[in-house]
Amino acid sequence: MENAIRNAIIKFEQEFMGRGPDDVRASIVRDLVVVRLKGVLTPAERQLAKTAEGVEMVKQLRQNLIAQGRDKLSEQVGEITKAKVLGVFTDIDAQLGERVFVFTLDREPVSGVR
């Protein structure tokens, strides 16, 4: 199940953000799905992230893009876990080029699904 979530996140990043991350790890902890992505910034974003103003621009742009893709992400994670996604939380460290997603579920996923 964690591998299926990992693959869905990679596909989402490639299709929706225009670039896939260098590394993705997904973990299920009770009724939470935690996903860590490394190497998510484009070359232009890396240049912007060299200044404090640029870091804020990158964070705001990425937050806005995720807000637009939130329903799709929730649907994909819900299909894989067979649980309803209640919330999607995310943050990005523009200096490290890492992003974290946390999905809250209405229950623990049933192991052995998928």
Tab-separated table of C-alpha atoms in Angstrom:
chain	number	residue	atom	x	y	z
A	1	MET	CA	0.000	0.000	0.000
A	2	GLU	CA	2.831	2.402	0.831
A	3	ASN	CA	4.460	1.665	-2.522
A	4	ALA	CA	1.173	2.343	-4.345
A	5	ILE	CA	0.874	5.689	-2.525
A	6	ARG	CA	4.491	6.490	-3.383
A	7	ASN	CA	3.847	5.770	-7.065
A	8	ALA	CA	0.644	7.865	-7.065
A	9	ILE	CA	2.491	10.827	-5.557
A	10	ILE	CA	5.299	10.531	-8.107
A	11	LYS	CA	2.762	10.438	-10.954
A	12	PHE	CA	0.900	13.428	-9.496
A	13	GLU	CA	4.107	15.451	-9.187
A	14	GLN	CA	5.122	14.608	-12.751
A	15	GLU	CA	1.729	15.376	-14.290
A	16	PHE	CA	0.529	18.233	-12.102
A	17	MET	CA	3.763	19.963	-11.098
A	18	GLY	CA	5.686	19.215	-14.304
A	19	ARG	CA	8.580	17.445	-12.603
A	20	GLY	CA	8.978	14.357	-10.479
A	21	PRO	CA	10.909	14.280	-7.216
A	22	ASP	CA	14.288	12.582	-6.863
A	23	ASP	CA	13.097	10.371	-3.985
A	24	VAL	CA	9.746	9.611	-2.345
A	25	ARG	CA	8.989	7.665	0.815
A	26	ALA	CA	5.499	6.923	2.081
A	27	SER	CA	4.591	5.567	5.507
A	28	ILE	CA	1.270	4.653	7.041
A	29	VAL	CA	1.036	5.353	10.756
A	30	ARG	CA	-2.352	4.319	12.090
A	31	ASP	CA	-4.814	6.700	10.418
A	32	LEU	CA	-2.110	8.930	8.890
A	33	VAL	CA	-0.259	8.701	5.606
A	34	VAL	CA	3.062	10.555	5.714
A	35	VAL	CA	4.936	11.182	2.464
A	36	ARG	CA	8.407	12.730	2.214
A	37	LEU	CA	9.644	13.952	-1.165
A	38	LYS	CA	13.235	14.952	-1.829
A	39	GLY	CA	14.520	16.930	-4.793
A	40	VAL	CA	11.221	18.555	-5.738
A	41	LEU	CA	12.388	21.964	-6.961
A	42	THR	CA	12.877	22.973	-10.563
A	43	PRO	CA	16.143	24.709	-11.514
A	44	ALA	CA	14.300	28.065	-11.561
A	45	GLU	CA	12.869	27.446	-8.082
A	46	ARG	CA	16.335	26.561	-6.780
A	47	GLN	CA	17.593	29.925	-8.057
A	48	LEU	CA	14.690	31.748	-6.418
A	49	ALA	CA	15.288	29.930	-3.128
A	50	LYS	CA	18.661	31.660	-2.757
A	51	THR	CA	16.932	34.705	-1.246
A	52	ALA	CA	14.398	35.029	1.572
A	53	GLU	CA	11.871	36.614	-0.785
A	54	GLY	CA	12.410	33.828	-3.291
A	55	VAL	CA	11.857	31.152	-0.631
A	56	GLU	CA	8.484	32.711	0.178
A	57	MET	CA	7.581	32.903	-3.521
A	58	VAL	CA	8.392	29.217	-4.038
A	59	LYS	CA	6.420	28.205	-0.940
A	60	GLN	CA	3.387	30.266	-1.964
A	61	LEU	CA	3.426	28.983	-5.549
A	62	ARG	CA	3.697	25.362	-4.427
A	63	GLN	CA	0.937	25.814	-1.822
A	64	ASN	CA	-1.372	27.287	-4.474
A	65	LEU	CA	-0.671	24.460	-6.909
A	66	ILE	CA	-1.321	21.811	-4.263
A	67	ALA	CA	-4.569	23.539	-3.312
A	68	GLN	CA	-5.707	23.123	-6.925
A	69	GLY	CA	-4.703	19.440	-6.997
A	70	ARG	CA	-5.899	18.598	-3.480
A	71	ASP	CA	-9.059	16.767	-4.580
A	72	LYS	CA	-7.145	14.581	-7.021
A	73	LEU	CA	-4.527	13.713	-4.399
A	74	SER	CA	-7.198	12.921	-1.801
A	75	GLU	CA	-9.065	10.712	-4.246
A	76	GLN	CA	-5.949	8.745	-5.154
A	77	VAL	CA	-4.892	8.170	-1.536
A	78	GLY	CA	-8.476	7.258	-0.624
A	79	GLU	CA	-8.689	4.676	-3.408
A	80	ILE	CA	-5.442	3.054	-2.326
A	81	THR	CA	-6.180	3.012	1.413
A	82	LYS	CA	-9.920	2.314	1.065
A	83	ALA	CA	-10.441	5.065	3.654
A	84	LYS	CA	-11.849	8.573	3.393
A	85	VAL	CA	-9.216	11.304	3.357
A	86	LEU	CA	-10.254	13.931	5.901
A	87	GLY	CA	-7.378	16.360	5.494
A	88	VAL	CA	-4.277	17.070	3.440
A	89	PHE	CA	-1.445	18.978	5.071
A	90	THR	CA	1.745	19.933	3.295
A	91	ASP	CA	4.822	22.060	3.668
A	92	ILE	CA	7.949	22.588	1.633
A	93	ASP	CA	11.468	23.520	2.661
A	94	ALA	CA	12.637	25.483	-0.365
A	95	GLN	CA	16.226	25.567	0.827
A	96	LEU	CA	16.421	21.767	1.152
A	97	GLY	CA	14.143	21.058	-1.797
A	98	GLU	CA	11.965	18.749	0.314
A	99	ARG	CA	8.201	18.527	0.675
A	100	VAL	CA	6.112	16.628	3.214
A	101	PHE	CA	2.492	15.550	2.849
A	102	VAL	CA	0.342	14.268	5.697
A	103	PHE	CA	-3.039	12.779	4.853
A	104	THR	CA	-5.481	12.202	7.710
A	105	LEU	CA	-7.888	9.294	7.209
A	106	ASP	CA	-11.232	8.497	8.794
A	107	ARG	CA	-9.856	5.129	9.934
A	108	GLU	CA	-6.801	2.926	9.691
A	109	PRO	CA	-6.386	1.302	6.277
A	110	VAL	CA	-6.988	-2.424	6.106
A	111	SER	CA	-3.686	-4.176	5.509
A	112	GLY	CA	-3.497	-6.513	2.564
A	113	VAL	CA	-5.499	-4.173	0.325
A	114	ARG	CA	-3.660	-3.710	-2.961
